[in-house]
C-alpha positions as MATLAB code, in Angstrom:
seq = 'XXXXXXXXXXXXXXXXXXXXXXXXXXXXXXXXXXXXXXXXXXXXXXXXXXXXXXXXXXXXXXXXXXXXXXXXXXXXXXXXXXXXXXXXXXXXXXXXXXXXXXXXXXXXXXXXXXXXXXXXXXXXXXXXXXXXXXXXXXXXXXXXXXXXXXXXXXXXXXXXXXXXXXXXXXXXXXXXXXXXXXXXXXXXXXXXXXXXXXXXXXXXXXXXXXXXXXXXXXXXXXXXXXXXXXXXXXXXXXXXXXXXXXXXXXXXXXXXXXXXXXXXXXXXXXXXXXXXXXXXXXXXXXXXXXXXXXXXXXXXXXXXXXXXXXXXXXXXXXXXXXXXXXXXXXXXXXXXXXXXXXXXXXXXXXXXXXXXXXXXXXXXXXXXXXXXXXXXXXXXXXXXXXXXXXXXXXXXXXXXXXXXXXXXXXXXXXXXXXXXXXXXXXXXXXXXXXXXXXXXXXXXXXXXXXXXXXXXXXXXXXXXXXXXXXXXXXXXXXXXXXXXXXX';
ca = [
     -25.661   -0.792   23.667;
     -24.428   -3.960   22.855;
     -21.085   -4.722   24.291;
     -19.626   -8.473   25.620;
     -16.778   -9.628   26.684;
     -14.876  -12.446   24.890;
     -12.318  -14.853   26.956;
      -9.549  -17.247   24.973;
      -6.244  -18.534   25.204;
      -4.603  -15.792   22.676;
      -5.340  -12.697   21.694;
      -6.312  -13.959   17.622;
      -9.332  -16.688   19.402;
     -10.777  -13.494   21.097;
     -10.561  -11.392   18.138;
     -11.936  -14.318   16.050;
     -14.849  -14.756   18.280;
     -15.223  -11.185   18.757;
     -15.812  -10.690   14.607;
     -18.118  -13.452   14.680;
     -20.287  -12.196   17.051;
     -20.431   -8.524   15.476;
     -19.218   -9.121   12.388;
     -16.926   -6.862   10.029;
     -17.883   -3.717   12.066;
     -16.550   -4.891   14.876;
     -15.199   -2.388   17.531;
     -12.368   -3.152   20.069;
     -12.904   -1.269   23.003;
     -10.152   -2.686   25.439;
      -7.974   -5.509   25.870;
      -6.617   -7.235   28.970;
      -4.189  -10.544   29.990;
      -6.017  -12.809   32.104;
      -4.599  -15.951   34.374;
      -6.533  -18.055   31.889;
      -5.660  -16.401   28.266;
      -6.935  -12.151   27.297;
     -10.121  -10.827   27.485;
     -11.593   -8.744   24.463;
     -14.043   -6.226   25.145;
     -15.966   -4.984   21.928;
     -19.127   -3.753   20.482;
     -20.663   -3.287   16.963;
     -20.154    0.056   15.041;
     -23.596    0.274   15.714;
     -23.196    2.037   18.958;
     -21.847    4.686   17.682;
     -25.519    5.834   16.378;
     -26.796    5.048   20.071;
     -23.786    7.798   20.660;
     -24.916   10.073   18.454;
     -28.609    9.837   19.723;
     -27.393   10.604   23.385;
     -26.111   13.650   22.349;
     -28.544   14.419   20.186;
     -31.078   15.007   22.456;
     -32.358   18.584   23.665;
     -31.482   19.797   26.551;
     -34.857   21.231   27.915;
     -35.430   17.456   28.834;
     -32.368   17.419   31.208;
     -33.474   17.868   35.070;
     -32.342   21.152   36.326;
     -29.995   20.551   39.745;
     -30.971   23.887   41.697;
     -34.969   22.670   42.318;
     -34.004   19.331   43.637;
     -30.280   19.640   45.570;
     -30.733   15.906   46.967;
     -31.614   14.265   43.947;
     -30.734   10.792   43.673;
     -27.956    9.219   41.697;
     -30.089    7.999   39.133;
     -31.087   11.220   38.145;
     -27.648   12.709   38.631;
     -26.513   10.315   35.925;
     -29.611   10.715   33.296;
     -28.053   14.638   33.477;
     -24.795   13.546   32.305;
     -25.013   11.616   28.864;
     -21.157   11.219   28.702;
     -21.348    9.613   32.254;
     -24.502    7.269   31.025;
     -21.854    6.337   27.741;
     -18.765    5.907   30.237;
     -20.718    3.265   32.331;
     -22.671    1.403   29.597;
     -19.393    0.931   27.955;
     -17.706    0.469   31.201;
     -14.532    1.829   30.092;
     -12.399    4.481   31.496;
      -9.059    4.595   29.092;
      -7.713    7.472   27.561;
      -8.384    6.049   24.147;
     -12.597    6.600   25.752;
     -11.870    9.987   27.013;
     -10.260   11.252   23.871;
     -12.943    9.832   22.351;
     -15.719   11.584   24.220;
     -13.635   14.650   24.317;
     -13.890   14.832   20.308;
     -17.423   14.168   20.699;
     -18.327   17.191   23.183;
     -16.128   19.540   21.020;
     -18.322   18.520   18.022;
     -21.575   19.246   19.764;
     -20.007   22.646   21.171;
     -19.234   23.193   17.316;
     -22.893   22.314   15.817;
     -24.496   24.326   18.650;
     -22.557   27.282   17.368;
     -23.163   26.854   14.307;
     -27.165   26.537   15.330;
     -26.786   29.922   16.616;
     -25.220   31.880   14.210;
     -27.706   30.453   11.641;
     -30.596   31.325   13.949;
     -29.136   35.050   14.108;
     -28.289   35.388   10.221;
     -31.793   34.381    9.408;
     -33.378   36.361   11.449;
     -31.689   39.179   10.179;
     -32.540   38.403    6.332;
     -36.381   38.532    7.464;
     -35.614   42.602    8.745;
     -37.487   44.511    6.506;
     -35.258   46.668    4.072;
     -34.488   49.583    5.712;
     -31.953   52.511    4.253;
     -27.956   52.830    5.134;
     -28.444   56.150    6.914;
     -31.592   53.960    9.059;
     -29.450   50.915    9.955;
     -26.728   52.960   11.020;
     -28.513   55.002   13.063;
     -30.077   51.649   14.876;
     -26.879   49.676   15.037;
     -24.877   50.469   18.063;
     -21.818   52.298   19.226;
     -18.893   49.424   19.157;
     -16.852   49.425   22.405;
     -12.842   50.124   20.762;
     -10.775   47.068   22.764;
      -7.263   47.213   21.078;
      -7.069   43.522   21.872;
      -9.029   42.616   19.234;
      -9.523   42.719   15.541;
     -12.166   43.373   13.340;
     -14.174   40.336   12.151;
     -14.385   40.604    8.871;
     -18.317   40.993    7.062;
     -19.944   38.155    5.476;
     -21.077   38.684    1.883;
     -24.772   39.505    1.167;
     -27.021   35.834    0.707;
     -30.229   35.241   -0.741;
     -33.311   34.726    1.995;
     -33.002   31.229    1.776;
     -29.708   30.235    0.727;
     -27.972   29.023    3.874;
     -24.313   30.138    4.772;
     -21.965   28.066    3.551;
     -18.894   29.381    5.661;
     -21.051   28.310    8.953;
     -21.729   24.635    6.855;
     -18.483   23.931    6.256;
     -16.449   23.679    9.288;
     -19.346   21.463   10.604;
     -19.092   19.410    7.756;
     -15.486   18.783    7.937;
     -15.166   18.090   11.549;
     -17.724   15.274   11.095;
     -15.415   14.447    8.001;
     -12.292   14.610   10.143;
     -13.706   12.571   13.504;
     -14.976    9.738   11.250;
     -11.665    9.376    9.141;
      -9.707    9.460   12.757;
     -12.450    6.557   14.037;
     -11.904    4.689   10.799;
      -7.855    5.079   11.235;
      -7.962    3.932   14.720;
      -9.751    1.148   13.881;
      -7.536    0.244   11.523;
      -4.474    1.076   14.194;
      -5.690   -1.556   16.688;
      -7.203   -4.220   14.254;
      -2.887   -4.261   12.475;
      -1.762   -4.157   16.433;
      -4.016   -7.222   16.982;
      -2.743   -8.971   14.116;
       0.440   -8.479   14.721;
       0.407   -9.596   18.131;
      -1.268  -12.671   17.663;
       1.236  -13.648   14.694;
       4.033  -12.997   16.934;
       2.288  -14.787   19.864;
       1.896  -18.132   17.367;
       5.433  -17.562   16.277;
       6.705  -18.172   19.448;
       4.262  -20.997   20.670;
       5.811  -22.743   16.789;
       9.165  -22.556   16.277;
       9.368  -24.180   13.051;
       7.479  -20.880   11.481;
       9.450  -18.774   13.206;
      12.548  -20.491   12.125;
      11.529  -20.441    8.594;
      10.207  -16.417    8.894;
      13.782  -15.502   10.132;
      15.495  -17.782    7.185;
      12.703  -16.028    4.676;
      14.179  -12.631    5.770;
      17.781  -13.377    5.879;
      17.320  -14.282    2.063;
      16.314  -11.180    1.544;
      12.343  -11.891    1.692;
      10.480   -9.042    2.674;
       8.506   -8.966    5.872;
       5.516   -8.373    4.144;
       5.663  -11.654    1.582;
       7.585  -13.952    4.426;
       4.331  -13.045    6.966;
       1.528  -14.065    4.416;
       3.074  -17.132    3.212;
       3.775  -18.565    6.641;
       0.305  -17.814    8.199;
      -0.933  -20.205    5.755;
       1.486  -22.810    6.647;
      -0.134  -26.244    7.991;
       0.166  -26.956   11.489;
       0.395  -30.847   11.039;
       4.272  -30.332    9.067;
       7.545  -31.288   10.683;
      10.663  -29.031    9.992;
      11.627  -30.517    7.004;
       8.330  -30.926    5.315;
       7.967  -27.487    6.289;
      10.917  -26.108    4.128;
       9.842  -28.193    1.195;
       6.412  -26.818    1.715;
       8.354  -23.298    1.301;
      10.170  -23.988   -1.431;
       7.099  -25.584   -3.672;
       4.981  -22.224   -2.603;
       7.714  -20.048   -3.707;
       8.092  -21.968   -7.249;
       4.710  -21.815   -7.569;
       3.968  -18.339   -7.023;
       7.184  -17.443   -9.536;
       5.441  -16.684  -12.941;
       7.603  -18.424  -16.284;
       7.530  -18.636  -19.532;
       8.633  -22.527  -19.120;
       4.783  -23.657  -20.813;
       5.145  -21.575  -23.911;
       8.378  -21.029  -26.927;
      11.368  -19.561  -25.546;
      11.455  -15.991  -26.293;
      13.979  -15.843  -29.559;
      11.631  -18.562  -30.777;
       8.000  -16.816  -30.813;
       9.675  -14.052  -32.036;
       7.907  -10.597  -31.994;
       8.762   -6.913  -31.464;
      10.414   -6.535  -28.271;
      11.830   -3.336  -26.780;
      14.107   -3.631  -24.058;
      13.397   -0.728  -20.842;
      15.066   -0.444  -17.264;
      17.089    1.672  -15.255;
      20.735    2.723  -16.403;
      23.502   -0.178  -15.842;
      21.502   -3.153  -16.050;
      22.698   -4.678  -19.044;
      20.216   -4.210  -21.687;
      22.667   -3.608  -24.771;
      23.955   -6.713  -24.033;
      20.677   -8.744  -23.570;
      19.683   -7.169  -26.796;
      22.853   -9.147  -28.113;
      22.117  -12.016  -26.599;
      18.878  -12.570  -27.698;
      19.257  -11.485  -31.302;
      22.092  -13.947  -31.597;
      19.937  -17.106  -29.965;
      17.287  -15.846  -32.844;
      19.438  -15.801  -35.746;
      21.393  -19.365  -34.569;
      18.018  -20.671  -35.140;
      16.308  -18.578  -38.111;
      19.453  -17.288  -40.008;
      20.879  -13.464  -39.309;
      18.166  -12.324  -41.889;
      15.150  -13.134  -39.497;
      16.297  -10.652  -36.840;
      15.889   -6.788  -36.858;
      18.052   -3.970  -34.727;
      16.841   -0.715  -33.754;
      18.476    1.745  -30.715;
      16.583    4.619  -29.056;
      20.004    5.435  -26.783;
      21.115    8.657  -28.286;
      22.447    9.873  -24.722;
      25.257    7.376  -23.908;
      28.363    8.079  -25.125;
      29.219    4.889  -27.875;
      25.718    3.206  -27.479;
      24.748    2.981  -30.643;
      28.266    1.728  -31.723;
      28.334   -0.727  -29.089;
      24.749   -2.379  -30.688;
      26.171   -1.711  -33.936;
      29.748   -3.478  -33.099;
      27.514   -6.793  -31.662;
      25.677   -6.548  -35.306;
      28.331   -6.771  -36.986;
      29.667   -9.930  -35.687;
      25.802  -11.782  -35.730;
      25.421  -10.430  -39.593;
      23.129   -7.962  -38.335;
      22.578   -4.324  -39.398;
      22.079   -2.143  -36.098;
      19.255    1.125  -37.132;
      19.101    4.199  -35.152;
      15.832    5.914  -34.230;
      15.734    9.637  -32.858;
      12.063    9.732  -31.963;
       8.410    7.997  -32.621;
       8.158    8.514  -36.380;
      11.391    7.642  -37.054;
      10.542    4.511  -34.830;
       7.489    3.699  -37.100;
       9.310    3.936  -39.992;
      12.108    1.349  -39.224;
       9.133   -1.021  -38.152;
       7.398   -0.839  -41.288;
      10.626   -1.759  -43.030;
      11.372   -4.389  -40.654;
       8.206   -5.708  -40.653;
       9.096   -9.102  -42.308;
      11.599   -9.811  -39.487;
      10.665  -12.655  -37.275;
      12.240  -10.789  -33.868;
      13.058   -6.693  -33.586;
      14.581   -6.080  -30.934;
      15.063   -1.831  -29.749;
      17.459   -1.024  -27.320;
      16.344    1.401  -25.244;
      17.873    4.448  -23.027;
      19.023    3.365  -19.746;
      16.945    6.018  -17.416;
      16.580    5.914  -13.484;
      12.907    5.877  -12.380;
      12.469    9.445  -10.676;
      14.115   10.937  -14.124;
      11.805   13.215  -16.298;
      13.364   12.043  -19.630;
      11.539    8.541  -18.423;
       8.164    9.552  -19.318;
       9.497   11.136  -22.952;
      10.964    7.439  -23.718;
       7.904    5.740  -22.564;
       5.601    7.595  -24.690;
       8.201    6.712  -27.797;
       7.463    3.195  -27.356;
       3.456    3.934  -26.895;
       2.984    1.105  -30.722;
       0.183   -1.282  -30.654;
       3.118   -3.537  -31.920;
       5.810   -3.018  -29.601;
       6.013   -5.066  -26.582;
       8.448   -4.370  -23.319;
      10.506   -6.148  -21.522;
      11.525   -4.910  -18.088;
      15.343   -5.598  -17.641;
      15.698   -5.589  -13.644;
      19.591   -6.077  -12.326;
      19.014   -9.311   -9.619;
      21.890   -7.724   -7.670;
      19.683   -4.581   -6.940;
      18.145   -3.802   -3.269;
      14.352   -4.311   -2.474;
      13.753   -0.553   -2.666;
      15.163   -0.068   -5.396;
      13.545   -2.987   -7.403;
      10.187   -1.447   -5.906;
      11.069    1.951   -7.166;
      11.622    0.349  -10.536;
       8.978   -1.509  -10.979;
       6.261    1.029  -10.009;
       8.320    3.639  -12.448;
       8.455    1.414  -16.095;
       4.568   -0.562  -15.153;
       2.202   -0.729  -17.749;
      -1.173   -1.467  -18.496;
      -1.663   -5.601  -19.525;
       0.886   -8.287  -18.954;
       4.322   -7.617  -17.015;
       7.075   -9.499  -18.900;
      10.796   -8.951  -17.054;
      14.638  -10.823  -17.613;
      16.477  -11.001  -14.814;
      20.168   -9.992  -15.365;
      23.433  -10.648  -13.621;
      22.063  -13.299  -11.133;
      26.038  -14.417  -11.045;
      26.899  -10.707   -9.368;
      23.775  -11.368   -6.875;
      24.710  -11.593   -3.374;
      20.824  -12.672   -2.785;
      18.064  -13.924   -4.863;
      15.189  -13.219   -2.725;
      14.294   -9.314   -2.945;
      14.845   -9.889   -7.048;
      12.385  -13.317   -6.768;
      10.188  -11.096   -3.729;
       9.423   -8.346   -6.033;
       8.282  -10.648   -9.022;
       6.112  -12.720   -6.964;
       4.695   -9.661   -5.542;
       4.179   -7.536   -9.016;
       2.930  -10.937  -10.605;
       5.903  -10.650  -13.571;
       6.416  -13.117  -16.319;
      10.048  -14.045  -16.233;
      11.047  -14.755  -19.589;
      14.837  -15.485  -19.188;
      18.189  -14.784  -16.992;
      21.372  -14.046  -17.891;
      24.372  -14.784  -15.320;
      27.131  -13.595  -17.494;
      28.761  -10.926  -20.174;
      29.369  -14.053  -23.166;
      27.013  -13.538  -26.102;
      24.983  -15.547  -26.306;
      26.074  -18.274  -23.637;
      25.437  -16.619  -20.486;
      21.939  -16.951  -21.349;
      19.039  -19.445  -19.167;
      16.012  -20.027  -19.553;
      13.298  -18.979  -16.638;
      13.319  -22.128  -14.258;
      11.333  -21.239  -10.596;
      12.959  -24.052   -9.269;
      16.447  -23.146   -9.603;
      15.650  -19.967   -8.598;
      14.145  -20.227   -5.642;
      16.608  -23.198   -4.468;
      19.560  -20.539   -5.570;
      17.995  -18.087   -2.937;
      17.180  -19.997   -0.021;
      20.644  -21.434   -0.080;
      22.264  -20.712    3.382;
      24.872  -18.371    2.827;
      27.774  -16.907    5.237;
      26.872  -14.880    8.370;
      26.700  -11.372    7.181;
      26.321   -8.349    9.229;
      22.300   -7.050    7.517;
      21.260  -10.409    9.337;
      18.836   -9.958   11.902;
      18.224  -11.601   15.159;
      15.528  -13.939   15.926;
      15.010  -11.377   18.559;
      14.598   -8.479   16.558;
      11.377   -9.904   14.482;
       9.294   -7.976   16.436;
      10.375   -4.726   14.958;
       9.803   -6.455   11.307;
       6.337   -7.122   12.057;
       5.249   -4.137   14.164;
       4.080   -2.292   11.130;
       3.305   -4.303    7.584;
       1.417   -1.569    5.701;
       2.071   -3.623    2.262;
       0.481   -6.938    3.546;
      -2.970   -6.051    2.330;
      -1.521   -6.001   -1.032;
       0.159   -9.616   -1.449;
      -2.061  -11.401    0.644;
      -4.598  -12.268   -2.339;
      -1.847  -12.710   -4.671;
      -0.389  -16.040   -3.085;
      -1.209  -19.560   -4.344;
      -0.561  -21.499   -1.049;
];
């Protein structure tokens, strides 16, 4: 078995040396502090076949103890396989003894499972005898009122093995990989998290700009990947203008192409309820028809539930020149596009649904066109949750294209800004206001991103610089962003 010890000043130098000695497989079997640094103990996945072979092995080959009563130690020990495994390792933590304790159960398992094959075989080579003959031959039970009856296995073909005596065995070995793979997984996020806490502290410019990340309202998970990349060589304030040109960088805008009411298209307008899609829909048709005359825009509303929606659209028509349609379902849809079809922008105002709501699906599949593309209408205001919840509930297959409303009612910018780096959404506008169409912007990452790392009064959600280590202990959505960043 190969196993070596690895010695560094952190915790993240061991591990590092650790992997590049055994590679991805790599096994960490203990870890200790040291006067000098920690000390890393860890092997290759490969020993767990050496494992496997030790127990393997049959035990006719095992020295019996009552011919030789003073045998020596060496012989004592090649008896004991778990005892040969416990000092080759040279461990002797629980983690090890749970470990070896799932290992003996296992073999007590396969052995019988070996048996009660062995019996079930031989009795499908019997020759056929008659009922009245095999239950004269079969003996008397013994009655024990303690027990139950076992109940009798279905007849099998000669050689078709039993599949009830396969199938425990085959799960267990199912179930003690899948526990080996999740506590690898356990201590490799423990050791990560450690050492990024450990280099926090030894550089107190990242771990000033990780606590002003998450008092924005950054998410652990984002804050944690962008800062491990950030270059040890930057002072304080190069380091926040390192931030802030990551951040704009990673924000997705349509500032390199037409502005929306200029391309033109067919647009159809989807979110949760309350976020101000009615009056986007205004807003937008108006910029289009300041530029390409009232006759270049088309109306169409799928909101038959709110009370006064369609009036509301209809009322906003009115004043832009524009004739407001109502749709009740797909073909109705497809009709009103065919006779719009000349338009330079449609625009269909959808039904405000929440995300967990079963009438979301029905309105989804009414917008299923080749022709119709969505916008995602998220409220800037909202909570990181629920932005999550949304934006996991309306995705679709192809290119994610949001607006941003009511940044003006936005306490924070950065779960609204965290959740479209993270998604990788095109931002194709905000609005910071209920004037048609003035309170209208166009996408700019800068302003954004300055607008949300803007130091704002004390507020009681803040956390400590002390309490980071309960924002790090567990970051389950890290794998996720980390290959999505452009630092």
């Amino acid at each position: 078995m190969n196993i070596k010890r690895f010695h560094a000043p952190t915790a993240r130098e061991a591990l590092a040396k650790a992997r590049m000695a055994f590679g991805d497989g790599t096994l960490i079997l203990s870890n200790r502090p040291t006067p000098n640094g920690v000390e890393v103990v860890a092997t290759a996945e490969e020993t767990l076949n050496a494992l496997d072979e030790v127990e393997s092995a049959p035990v006719q080959e095992r020295p019996v103890a009552k011919s030789a009563p003073r045998e020596s130690g060496s012989a004592r020990a090649a008896s004991n396989p778990v005892q040969q495994d416990t000092e080759a390792l040279a461990m002797s933590t629980l983690s090890f003894q749970d470990y070896v304790r799932e290992r003996m159960l296992r073999r007590r398992h396969e052995a019988l499972g070996e048996a009660q094959t062995h019996q079930t075989d031989r009795a499908a080579r019997m020759p056929e005898t008659s009922p009245i003959q095999r239950a004269a031959a079969a003996p008397m039970p013994r009655h024990n009122p303690l027990t139950k009856a076992a109940p009798q296995p279905a007849a099998r073909s000669r050689h078709e093995p039993p599949v009830a005596m396969q199938s425990p065995k085959l799960s267990n070995q199912d179930g003690v990989m899948h526990e080996l793979q999740a506590m690898k997984d356990l201590i490799e996020d423990r050791f990560n998290t450690l050492s990024w806490l450990g280099q926090a502290r030894q550089n107190p410019i990242q771990s000033n700009l990780m606590l002003k990340m998450i008092r924005a309202g950054y998410s652990p998970a984002l804050a944690r990947t962008i800062l491990e990349r950030l270059p040890e060589e930057l002072g304080a304030a190069e380091s926040v203008h390192w931030l802030m040109e990551v951040l704009e960088r990673n924000v997705k805008t349509d500032a390199s192409v037409e502005p929306l009411y200029e391309q033109g298209g067919t647009y159809a307008l989807v979110g949760s309820t309350g976020v101000g899609k009615t009056t986007t829909t205004a807003k937008l048709a108006a910029l289009c028809a300041r530029i390409h005359g009232p006759a270049s825009v088309g109306l169409i509303t799928l909101d038959t539930y709110r009370v006064g929606a369609h009036e509301q659209l209809r009322s906003y028509g009115r004043m832009l020149g524009i004739v407001a349609h109502l749709a009740h379902d797909q073909a109705a849809l497809q009709d009103l596009l065919g006779l719009l079809s000349s338009k330079k922008m449609v625009l269909i105002d959808t039904t405000g649904v929440a995300p967990r709501d079963p009438r979301r699906r029905d309105m989804l599949d009414v917008l299923d066109l080749p022709e119709v593309q969505r916008l995602l209408v998220l409220n800037a205001g909202s909570h990181g949750d629920t932005l999550e919840d949304t934006l996991m509930a309306f995705k679709t297959s192809g290119a994610q294209q949001a607006i941003l409303t009511k940044v003006d009612e936005a306490v924070k910018l950065g779960p609204a800004i965290d959740a479209l780096i993270r998604h990788q959404l095109l931002l194709r506008g905000v609005t910071n206001g209920q004037r048609v169409p003035e309170d209208w912007e166009a996408a700019d990452a800068h302003a954004l991103v300055a607008t949300s790392m803007r130091s704002l009064a004390r507020s009681a959600f803040d956390p400590k610089s002390t309490e980071l280590n309960f924002f790090f202990s567990h970051n389950a959505e890290q794998p996720r962003s980390r290959g999505l960043i452009d630092a």
